[in-house]
Short mmCIF file of C-alpha atoms and ligand atoms in Angstrom, two decimals:
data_model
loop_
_atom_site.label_atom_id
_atom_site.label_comp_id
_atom_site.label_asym_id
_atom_site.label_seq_id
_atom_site.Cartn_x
_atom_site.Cartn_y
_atom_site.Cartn_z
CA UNK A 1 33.06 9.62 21.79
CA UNK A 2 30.47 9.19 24.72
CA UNK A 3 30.01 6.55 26.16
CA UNK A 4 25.97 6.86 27.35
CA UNK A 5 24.09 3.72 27.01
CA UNK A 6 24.13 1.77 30.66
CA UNK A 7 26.24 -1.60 30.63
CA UNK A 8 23.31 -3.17 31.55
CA UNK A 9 21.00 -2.46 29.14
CA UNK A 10 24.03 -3.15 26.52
CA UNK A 11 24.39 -7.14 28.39
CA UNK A 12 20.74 -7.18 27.67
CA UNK A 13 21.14 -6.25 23.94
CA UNK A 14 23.72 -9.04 23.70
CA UNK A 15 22.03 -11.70 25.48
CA UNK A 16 18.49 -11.20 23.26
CA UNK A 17 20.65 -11.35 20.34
CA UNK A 18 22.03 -14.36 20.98
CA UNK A 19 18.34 -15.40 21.78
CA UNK A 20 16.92 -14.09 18.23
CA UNK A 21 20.37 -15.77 16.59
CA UNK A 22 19.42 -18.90 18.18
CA UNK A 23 15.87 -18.70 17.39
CA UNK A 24 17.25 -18.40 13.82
CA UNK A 25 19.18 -21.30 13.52
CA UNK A 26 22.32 -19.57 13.75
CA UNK A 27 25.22 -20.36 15.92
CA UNK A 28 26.99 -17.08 15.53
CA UNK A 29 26.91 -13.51 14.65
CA UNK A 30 29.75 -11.58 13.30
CA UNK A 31 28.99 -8.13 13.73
CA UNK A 32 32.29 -5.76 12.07
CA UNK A 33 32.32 -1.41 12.50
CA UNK A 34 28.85 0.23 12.27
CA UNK A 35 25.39 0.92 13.82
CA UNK A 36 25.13 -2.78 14.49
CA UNK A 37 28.15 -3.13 16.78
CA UNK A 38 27.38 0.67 18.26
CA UNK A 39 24.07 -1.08 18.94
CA UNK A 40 25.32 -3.56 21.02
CA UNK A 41 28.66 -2.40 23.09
CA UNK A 42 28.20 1.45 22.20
CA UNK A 43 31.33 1.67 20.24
CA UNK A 44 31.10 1.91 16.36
CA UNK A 45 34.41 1.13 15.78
CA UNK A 46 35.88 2.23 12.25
CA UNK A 47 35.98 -0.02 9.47
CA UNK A 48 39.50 -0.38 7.88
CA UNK A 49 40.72 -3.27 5.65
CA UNK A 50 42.09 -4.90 9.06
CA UNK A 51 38.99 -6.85 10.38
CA UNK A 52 37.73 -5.50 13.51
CA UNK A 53 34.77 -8.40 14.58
CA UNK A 54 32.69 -8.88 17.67
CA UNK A 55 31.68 -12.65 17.81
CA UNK A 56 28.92 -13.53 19.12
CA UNK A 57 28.02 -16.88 19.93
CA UNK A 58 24.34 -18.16 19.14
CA UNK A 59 22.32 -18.79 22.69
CA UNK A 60 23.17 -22.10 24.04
CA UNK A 61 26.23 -22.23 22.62
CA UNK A 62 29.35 -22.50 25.68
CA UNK A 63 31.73 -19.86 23.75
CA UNK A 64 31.71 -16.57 25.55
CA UNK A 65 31.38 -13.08 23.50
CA UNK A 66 34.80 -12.30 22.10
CA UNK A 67 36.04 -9.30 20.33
CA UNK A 68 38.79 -9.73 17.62
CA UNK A 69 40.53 -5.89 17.13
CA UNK A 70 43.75 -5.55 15.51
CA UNK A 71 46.62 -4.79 18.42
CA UNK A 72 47.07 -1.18 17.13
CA UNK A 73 42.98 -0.13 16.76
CA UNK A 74 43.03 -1.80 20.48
CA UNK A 75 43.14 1.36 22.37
CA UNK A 76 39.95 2.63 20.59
CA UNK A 77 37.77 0.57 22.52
CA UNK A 78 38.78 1.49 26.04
CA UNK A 79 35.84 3.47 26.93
CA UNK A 80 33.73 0.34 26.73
CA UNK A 81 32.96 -1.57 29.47
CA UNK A 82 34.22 -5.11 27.48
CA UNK A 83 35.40 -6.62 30.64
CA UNK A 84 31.54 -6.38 32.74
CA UNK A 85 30.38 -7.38 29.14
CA UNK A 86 32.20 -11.01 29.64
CA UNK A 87 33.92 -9.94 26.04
CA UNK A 88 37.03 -11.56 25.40
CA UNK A 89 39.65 -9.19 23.43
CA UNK A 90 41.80 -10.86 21.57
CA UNK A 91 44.17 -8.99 19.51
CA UNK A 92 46.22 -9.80 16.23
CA UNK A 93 48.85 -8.51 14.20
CA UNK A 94 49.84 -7.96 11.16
CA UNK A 95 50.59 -10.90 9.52
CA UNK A 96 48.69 -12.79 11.12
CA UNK A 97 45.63 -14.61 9.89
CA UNK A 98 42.43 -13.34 11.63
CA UNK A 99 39.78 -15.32 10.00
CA UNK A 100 41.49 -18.47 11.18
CA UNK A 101 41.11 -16.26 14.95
CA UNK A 102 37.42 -16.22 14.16
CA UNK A 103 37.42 -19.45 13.34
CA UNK A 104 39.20 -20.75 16.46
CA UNK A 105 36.37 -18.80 18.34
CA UNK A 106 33.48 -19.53 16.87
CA UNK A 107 33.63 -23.06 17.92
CA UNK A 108 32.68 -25.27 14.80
CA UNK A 109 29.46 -23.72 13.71
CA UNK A 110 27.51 -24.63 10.55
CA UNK A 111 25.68 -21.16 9.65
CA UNK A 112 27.08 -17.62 10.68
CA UNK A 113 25.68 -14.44 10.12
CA UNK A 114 27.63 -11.59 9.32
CA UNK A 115 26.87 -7.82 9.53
CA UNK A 116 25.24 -6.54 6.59
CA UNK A 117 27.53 -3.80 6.14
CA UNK A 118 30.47 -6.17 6.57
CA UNK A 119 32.93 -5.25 3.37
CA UNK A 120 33.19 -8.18 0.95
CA UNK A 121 36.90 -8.87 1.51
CA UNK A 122 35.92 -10.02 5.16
CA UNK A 123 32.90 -12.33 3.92
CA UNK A 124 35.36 -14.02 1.99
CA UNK A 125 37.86 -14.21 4.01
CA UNK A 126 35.47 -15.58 6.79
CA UNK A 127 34.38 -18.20 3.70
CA UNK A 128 38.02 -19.28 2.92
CA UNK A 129 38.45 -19.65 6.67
CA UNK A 130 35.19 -21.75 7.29
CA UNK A 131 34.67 -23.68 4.09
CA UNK A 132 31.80 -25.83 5.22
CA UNK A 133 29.68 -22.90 6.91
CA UNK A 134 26.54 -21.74 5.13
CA UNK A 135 27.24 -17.47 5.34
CA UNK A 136 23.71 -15.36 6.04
CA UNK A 137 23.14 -12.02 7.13
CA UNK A 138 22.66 -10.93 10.56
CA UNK A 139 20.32 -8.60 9.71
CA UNK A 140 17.54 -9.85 10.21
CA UNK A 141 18.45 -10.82 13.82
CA UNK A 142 19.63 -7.59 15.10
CA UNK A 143 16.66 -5.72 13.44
CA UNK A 144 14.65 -7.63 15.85
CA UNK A 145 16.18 -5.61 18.37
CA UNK A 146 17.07 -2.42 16.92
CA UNK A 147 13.25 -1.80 15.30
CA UNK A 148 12.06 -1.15 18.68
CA UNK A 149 13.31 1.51 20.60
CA UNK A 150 13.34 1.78 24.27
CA UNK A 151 12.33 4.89 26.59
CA UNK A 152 15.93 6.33 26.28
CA UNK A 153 16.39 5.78 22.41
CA UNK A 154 12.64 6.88 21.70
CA UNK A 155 14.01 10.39 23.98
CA UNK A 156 17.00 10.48 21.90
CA UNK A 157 14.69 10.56 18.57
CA UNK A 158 12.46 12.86 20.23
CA UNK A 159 15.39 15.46 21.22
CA UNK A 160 16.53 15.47 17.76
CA UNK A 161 13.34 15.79 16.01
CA UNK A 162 12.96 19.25 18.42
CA UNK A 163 16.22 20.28 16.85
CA UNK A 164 15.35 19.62 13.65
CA UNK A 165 12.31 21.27 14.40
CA UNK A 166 14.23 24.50 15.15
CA UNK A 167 16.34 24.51 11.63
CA UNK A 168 12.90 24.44 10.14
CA UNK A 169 11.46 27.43 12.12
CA UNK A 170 14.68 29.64 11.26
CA UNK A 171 13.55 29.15 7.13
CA UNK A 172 12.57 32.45 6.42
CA UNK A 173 16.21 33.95 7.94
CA UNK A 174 17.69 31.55 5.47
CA UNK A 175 15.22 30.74 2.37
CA UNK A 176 15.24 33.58 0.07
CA UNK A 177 14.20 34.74 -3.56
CA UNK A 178 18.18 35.55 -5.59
CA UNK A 179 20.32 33.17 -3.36
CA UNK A 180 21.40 29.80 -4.99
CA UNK A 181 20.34 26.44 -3.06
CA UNK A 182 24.09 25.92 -2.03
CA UNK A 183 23.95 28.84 0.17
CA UNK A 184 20.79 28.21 1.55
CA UNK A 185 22.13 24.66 2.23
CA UNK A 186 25.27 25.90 3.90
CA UNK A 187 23.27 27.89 6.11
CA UNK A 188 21.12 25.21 6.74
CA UNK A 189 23.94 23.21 7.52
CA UNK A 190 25.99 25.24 10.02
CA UNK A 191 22.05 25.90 12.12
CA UNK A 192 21.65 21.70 12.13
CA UNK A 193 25.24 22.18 13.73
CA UNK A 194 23.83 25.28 16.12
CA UNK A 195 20.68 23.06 16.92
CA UNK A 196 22.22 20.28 18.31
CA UNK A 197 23.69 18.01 16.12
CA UNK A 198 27.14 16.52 15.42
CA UNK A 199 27.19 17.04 11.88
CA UNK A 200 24.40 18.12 9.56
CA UNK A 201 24.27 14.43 7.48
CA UNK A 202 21.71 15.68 4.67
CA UNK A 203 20.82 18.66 3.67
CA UNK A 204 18.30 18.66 0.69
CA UNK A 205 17.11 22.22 -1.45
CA UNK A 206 14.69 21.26 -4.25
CA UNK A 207 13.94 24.63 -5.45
CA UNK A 208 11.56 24.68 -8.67
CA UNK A 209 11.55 21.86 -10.90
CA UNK A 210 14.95 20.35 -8.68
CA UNK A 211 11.83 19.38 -5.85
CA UNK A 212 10.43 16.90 -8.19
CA UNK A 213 13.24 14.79 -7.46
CA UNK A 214 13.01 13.79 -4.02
CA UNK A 215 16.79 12.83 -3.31
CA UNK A 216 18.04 16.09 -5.27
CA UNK A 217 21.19 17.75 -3.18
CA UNK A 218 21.88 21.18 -3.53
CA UNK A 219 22.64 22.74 -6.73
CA UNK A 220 24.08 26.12 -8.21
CA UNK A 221 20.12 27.33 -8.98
CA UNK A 222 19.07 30.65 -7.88
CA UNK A 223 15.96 30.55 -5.72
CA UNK A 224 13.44 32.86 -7.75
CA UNK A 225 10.26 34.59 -6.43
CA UNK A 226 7.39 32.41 -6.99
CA UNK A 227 9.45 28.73 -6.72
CA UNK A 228 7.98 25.79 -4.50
CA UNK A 229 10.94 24.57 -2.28
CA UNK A 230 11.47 21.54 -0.69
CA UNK A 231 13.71 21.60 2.47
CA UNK A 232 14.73 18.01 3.80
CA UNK A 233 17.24 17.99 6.14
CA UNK A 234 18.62 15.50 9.26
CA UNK A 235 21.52 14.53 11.47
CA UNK A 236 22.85 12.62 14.56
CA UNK A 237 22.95 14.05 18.15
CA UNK A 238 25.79 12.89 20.06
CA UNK A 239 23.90 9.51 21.05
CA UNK A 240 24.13 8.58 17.18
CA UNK A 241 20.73 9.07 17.01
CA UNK A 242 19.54 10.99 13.61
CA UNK A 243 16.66 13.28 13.17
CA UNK A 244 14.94 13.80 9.18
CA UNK A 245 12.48 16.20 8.80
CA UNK A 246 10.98 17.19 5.36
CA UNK A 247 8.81 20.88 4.79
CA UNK A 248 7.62 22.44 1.32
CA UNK A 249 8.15 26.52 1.32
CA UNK A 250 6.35 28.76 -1.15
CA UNK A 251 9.21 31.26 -1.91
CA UNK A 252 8.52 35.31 -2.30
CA UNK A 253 5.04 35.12 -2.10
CA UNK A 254 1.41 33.27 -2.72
CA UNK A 255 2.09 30.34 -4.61
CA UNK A 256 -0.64 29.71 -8.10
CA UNK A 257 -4.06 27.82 -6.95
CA UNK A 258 -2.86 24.87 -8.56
CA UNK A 259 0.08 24.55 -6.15
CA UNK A 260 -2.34 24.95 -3.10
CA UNK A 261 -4.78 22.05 -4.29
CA UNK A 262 -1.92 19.91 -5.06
CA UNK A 263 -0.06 20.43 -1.76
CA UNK A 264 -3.88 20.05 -0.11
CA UNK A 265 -4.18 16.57 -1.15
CA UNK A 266 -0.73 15.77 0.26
CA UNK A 267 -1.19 17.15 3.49
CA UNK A 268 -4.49 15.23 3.46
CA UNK A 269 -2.43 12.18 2.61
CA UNK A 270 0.46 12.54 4.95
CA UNK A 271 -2.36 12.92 8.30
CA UNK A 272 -4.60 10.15 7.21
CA UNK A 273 -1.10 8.10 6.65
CA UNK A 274 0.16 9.21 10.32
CA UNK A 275 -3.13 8.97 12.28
CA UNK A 276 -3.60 5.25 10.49
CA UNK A 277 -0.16 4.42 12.96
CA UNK A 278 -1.24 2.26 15.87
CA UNK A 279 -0.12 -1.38 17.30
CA UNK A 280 -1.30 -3.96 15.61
CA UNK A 281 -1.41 -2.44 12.18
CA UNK A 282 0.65 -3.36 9.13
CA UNK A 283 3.29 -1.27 7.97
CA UNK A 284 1.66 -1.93 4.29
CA UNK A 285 -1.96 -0.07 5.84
CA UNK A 286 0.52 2.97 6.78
CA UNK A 287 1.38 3.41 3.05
CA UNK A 288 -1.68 2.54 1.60
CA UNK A 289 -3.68 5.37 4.16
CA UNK A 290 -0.90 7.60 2.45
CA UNK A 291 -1.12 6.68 -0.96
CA UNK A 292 -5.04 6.47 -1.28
CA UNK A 293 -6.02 10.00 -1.44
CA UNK A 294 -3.12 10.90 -3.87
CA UNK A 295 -4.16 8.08 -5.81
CA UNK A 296 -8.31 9.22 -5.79
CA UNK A 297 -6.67 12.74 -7.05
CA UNK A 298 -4.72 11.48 -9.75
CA UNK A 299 -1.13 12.04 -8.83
CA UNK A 300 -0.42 8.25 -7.87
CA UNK A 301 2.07 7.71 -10.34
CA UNK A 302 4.13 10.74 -9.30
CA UNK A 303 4.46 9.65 -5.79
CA UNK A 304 7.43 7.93 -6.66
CA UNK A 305 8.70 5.99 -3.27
CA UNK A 306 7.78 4.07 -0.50
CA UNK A 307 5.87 6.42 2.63
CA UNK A 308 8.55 6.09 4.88
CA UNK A 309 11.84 4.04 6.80
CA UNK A 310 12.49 3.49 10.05
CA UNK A 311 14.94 5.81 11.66
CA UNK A 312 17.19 5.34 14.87
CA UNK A 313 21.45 5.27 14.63
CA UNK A 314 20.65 4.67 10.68
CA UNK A 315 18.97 7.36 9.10
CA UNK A 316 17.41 4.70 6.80
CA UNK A 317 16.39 0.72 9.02
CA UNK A 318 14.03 -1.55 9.89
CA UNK A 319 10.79 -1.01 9.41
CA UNK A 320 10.47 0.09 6.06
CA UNK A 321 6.67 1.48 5.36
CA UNK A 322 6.18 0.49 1.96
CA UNK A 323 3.78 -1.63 0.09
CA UNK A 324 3.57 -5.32 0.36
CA UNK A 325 4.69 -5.23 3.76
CA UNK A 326 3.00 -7.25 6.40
CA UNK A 327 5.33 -6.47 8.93
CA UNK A 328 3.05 -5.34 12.54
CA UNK A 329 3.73 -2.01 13.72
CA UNK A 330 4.45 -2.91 17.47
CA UNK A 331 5.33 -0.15 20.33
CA UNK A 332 8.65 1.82 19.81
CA UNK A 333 9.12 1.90 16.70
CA UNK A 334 9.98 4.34 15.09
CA UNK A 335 9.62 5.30 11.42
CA UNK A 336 9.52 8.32 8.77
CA UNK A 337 5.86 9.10 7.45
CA UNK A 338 6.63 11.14 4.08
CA UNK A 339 4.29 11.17 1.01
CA UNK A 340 5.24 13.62 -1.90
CA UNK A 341 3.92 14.42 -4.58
CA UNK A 342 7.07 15.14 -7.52
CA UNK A 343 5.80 17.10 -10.49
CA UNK A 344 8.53 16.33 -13.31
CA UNK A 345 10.03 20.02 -14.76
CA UNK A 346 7.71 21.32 -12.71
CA UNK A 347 8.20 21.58 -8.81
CA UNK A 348 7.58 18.93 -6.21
CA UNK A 349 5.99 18.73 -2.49
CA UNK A 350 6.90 16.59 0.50
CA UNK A 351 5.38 16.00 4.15
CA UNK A 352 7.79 13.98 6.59
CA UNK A 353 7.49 13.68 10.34
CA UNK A 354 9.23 11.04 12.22
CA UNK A 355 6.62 9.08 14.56
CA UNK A 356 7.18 6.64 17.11
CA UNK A 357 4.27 3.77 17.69
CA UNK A 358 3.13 4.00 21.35
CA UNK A 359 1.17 1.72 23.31
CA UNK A 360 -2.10 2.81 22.11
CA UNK A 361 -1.23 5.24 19.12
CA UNK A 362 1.57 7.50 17.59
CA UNK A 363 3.33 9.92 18.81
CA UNK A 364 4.94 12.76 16.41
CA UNK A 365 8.45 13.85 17.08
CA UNK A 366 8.22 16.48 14.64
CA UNK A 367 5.73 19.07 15.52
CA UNK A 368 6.06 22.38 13.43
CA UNK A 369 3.46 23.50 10.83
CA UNK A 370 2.74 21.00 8.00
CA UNK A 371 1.02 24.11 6.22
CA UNK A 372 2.61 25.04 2.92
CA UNK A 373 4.74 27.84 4.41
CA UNK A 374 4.68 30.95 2.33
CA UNK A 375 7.60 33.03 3.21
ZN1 ZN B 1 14.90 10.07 1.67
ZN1 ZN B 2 14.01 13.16 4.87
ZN1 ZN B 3 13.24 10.31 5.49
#
């Protein structure tokens, strides 16, 4: 894998999460494989049922960094820079106990927090290995970091919402009347590939009545003249970094009237929703500038999910636009804005751009027609 982010922007990322941990009243974080610990030494690692764990001490506290990796996954991390880190690599195996290693580290604390994504049989290992320590989750602390994005991970977002961009724009080579959704999604697939991107992660077809459910996958369904399609599709660029970009097709043709007033009001919706992003604002006032106008038409109840997540090496993070959310939209970050509209048996519509708050505004990374494309 490639190793991209400077070592000193990754010693920054470790020192102001010891800072938020301390702020916290944590004394350590135990971050295992995922987008946490890619966030902070640029190596995901791999989870296996050996425990792989980066401890990091709480600011304040004298322990330095330390990385516990079984002897054999060892070699794995030798692209990253552990030693300019200050990270300590201590290595264990089998049969050995490495909760009591963590334990030995960690320097007597009272509270931990452990990786959300940490598999249960490590947070109770960790718990038969420290007793007396109150377990919480680290999320919250490394959120602080990861919601905003700096200049290179707001480029990263930006490159792949271009590529995603370009799937999009190749629809009407791929999208056609008499070919099932799995083809059109393998197509789809192999141009996310073409485009840029590692892997294609999701690729969505919700062709007729399968678009009013806005997680449907592909399915055996033949695409027929006349059918509303929605197309919602994403991956990660070599940085990690994911793109998700949602467009409605009209399929073989003008679509009925009704389908053009419906789809009006969510276009309608999904602008109001993204020109409402700015500093300062909640993330609540970003779903409720989407939701109003569907709501005034009468198709609140079948916009059946929150407006939008935020998006970086998760496809779904911190923030989450949804209602009841106070959270303040602050510069760099970087979230999904998609309303839809889901029409049960019938068809359904979606909108989704990914946007990044600047200093004064939004910025779009997805910029292709939001028009119902008829093709
Ligand atoms: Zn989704
Ligand atoms: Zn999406
Ligand atoms: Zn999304």
């Amino acid at each position: 894998m490639t190793h991209a982010v400077p070592t000193e922007l990754l010693a920054d990322r470790l020192r102001r999460a010891g800072e938020v941990a301390a702020e916290q009243g944590e004394d350590v974080l135990l971050i295992t494989p995922g987008t946490d610990l890619r966030y902070l030494i640029d190596h995901s690692g791999e989870s296996h049922e050996r425990l792989t764990c980066l401890v990091l001490p709480a600011a304040g506290h004298r322990a330095p960094p330390a990385l516990v990796v079984p002897r054999l996954e060892a070699p794995g991390f030798a692209g990253v820079p552990l030693e300019e880190l200050g990270i300590e690599v201590l290595t264990w195996t089998d049969g050995e106990d490495p909760y009591l290693l963590v334990s030995d580290l960690a320097g007597g604390p009272t509270r931990m927090a452990v990786a959300d994504g940490m598999p249960a049989h490590h947070v109770f290992g960790l718990r038969d290995a420290f007793p007396e320590v109150r377990q919480s989750l680290a999320g919250p602390v490394v959120r602080e970091l990861r919601m905003r994005k700096d200049a290179a991970e707001v480029a990263e977002l930006r490159t792949a919402g271009a590529a995603i961009d370009r799937v999009h724009a190749r629809m009407a080579e791929i999208l056609k009347p008499g070919r099932t959704e799995a083809q059109v999604g393998a197509d789809i697939g192999a141009a996310i590939v073409a485009e840029g991107h590692t892997e294609a992660a999701f690729v969505i077809v919700g062709s007729g009545p399968n678009g009013a459910s806005p997680h449907h996958d592909v399915s055996d369904r033949v695409i027929e003249p006349g059918d509303v399609v929605v197309i919602d599709i994403g991956g990660p660029l070599a940085s990690g970094y994911n793109s998700d970009c949602t467009r409605t097709y009209a399929v073989g043709g003008e679509p009925p009237k009704s389908v053009r007033e419906v789809y009006a009001v969510l276009q309608e919706a999904q602008e109001r929703s993204v020109q409402a992003v700015r500093p300062g604002v909640t993330a609540q006032s970003v779903d409720e500038a989407a939701r109003g106008p569907i709501t005034e038409a009468g198709f609140g109840p079948q916009f059946v999910h929150r407006t939008g997540h935020g998006i970086g090496l998760d496809v779904h993070e911190e923030p989450y636009i949804v209602g009841g959310s106070t959270l303040t939209l602050k510069p760099g970050m970087a979230f999904s804005v998609e309303p839809g509209i889901y029409l049960d048996g019938e068809w359904g519509a979606r909108i989704e751009d990914i946007v990044v708050v600047t200093e004064t505004g939004v910025e779009r990374l997805n910029n292709g027609p939001r028009d119902l494309v008829v093709l």
